[in-house]
Coordinates of C-alpha atoms in Angstrom, one line a residue:
M263 CA 7.6 -8.3 13.3
P264 CA 4.1 -7.3 12.1
T265 CA 4.4 -4.2 9.9
L266 CA 1.8 -1.8 8.4
Y267 CA 2.7 -0.1 5.2
T268 CA 0.7 3.0 4.4
R269 CA 0.8 5.0 1.1
T270 CA -1.3 8.1 0.7
W271 CA -1.7 9.8 -2.7
S272 CA -3.9 11.8 -5.0
F273 CA -4.4 11.1 -8.7
K274 CA -2.8 13.3 -11.3
D275 CA -5.1 16.3 -12.2
S276 CA -4.6 15.4 -15.9
L277 CA -6.6 12.1 -15.5
S278 CA -10.2 12.2 -16.7
D279 CA -13.0 10.9 -14.5
A280 CA -13.2 7.9 -16.8
E281 CA -9.5 7.1 -16.3
V282 CA -9.8 7.4 -12.6
L283 CA -12.9 5.1 -12.6
A284 CA -11.0 2.6 -14.7
W285 CA -8.1 2.7 -12.3
W286 CA -10.5 2.0 -9.4
R287 CA -12.1 -1.0 -11.1
W288 CA -8.7 -2.4 -12.0
A289 CA -7.4 -1.9 -8.4
T290 CA -10.3 -3.5 -6.7
M291 CA -10.5 -6.4 -9.2
E292 CA -6.8 -7.1 -9.9
V293 CA -4.4 -5.2 -7.6
I294 CA -5.9 -6.0 -4.2
P295 CA -6.3 -9.8 -5.0
A296 CA -2.7 -9.9 -6.3
I297 CA -1.3 -8.3 -3.2
E298 CA -3.4 -10.5 -1.0
K299 CA -1.7 -13.5 -2.6
T300 CA 1.7 -12.3 -1.7
N301 CA 3.2 -14.6 0.9
G302 CA 3.2 -12.8 4.3
T303 CA 0.3 -10.4 3.6
R304 CA -2.2 -10.3 6.4
S305 CA -4.6 -7.8 4.8
V306 CA -4.6 -5.0 2.2
K307 CA -7.3 -2.3 1.9
I308 CA -7.7 1.0 0.1
Y309 CA -9.4 3.9 1.9
S310 CA -10.6 7.3 0.5
G311 CA -10.8 10.5 2.4
A312 CA -12.7 13.6 1.5
G313 CA -11.3 13.7 -2.1
A314 CA -14.2 12.1 -3.9
L315 CA -12.1 9.1 -5.0
R316 CA -9.5 11.4 -6.6
A317 CA -7.5 12.6 -3.7
D318 CA -6.6 11.8 -0.1
I319 CA -6.4 8.1 -0.8
S320 CA -4.6 5.6 1.3
I321 CA -3.6 1.9 1.0
L322 CA -3.0 0.1 4.2
W323 CA -1.1 -3.2 3.8
E324 CA -0.6 -5.3 6.9
M325 CA 2.2 -7.8 6.6
D326 CA 4.1 -10.3 8.7
D327 CA 7.2 -8.1 8.4
A328 CA 8.7 -5.4 6.2
S329 CA 10.5 -7.9 4.0
V330 CA 7.1 -8.8 2.4
Y331 CA 7.2 -5.3 0.8
E332 CA 10.7 -5.8 -0.4
R333 CA 9.9 -9.2 -2.0
A334 CA 6.8 -7.7 -3.6
L335 CA 8.9 -5.0 -5.3
T336 CA 11.0 -7.7 -7.0
S337 CA 8.2 -10.2 -7.7
P338 CA 7.8 -10.9 -11.4
E339 CA 4.0 -11.1 -10.9
L340 CA 3.7 -7.8 -9.0
R341 CA 6.3 -5.6 -10.7
P342 CA 4.1 -4.8 -13.7
I343 CA 1.2 -4.1 -11.5
L344 CA 3.2 -1.8 -9.2
A345 CA 4.5 0.2 -12.2
R346 CA 0.9 0.7 -13.4
I347 CA -0.3 1.7 -9.9
Y348 CA 2.2 4.5 -9.8
D349 CA 1.5 5.8 -13.3
G350 CA -1.7 7.7 -12.4
W351 CA -0.5 9.0 -9.0
D352 CA 0.7 12.6 -8.3
L353 CA 3.9 11.5 -6.7
K354 CA 4.7 15.1 -5.6
T355 CA 2.0 14.8 -3.0
A356 CA 2.4 11.1 -2.2
A357 CA 3.7 9.9 1.1
Q358 CA 4.5 6.5 2.6
S359 CA 5.3 5.0 6.0
F360 CA 6.1 1.8 7.7
R361 CA 4.8 1.1 11.2
R362 CA 5.8 -1.9 13.3
E363 CA 3.2 -3.3 15.7
V364 CA 4.0 -2.7 19.3
T365 CA 4.1 -6.1 21.0
P366 CA 5.4 -7.3 24.4
E367 CA 8.3 -8.8 22.4
L368 CA 9.2 -5.5 20.8
I369 CA 9.0 -3.7 24.2
Q370 CA 11.2 -6.3 25.7
A371 CA 13.7 -6.1 22.8
L372 CA 13.9 -2.3 23.0
S373 CA 13.9 -1.9 26.8
S374 CA 17.2 -1.2 28.5
T375 CA 16.3 -3.7 31.3
G376 CA 16.6 -6.7 29.0

């Protein structure tokens, strides 16, 4: 079932502007391409809100199903990347969600009329 994973965060206040800039360069040049190579990934993009690239940031990862995320967590290639991703985030303000795509098949499966 098509799934959208969303993670929203802000960077730690203790990070300098140079550290945040280095994170962004690394994320766009290494992280996004690595996630895109994960089997079952449809797309992955990072968006910034009104926080000047330091806050109100979201990653949207569209995948074939939620198991893609679980496999990524245990992937030897992605585990070190994921650990580094989280290192600069203020996890006290971070949030995540999984959303499944509403399709005719899902509606049929969840309907009481069979």
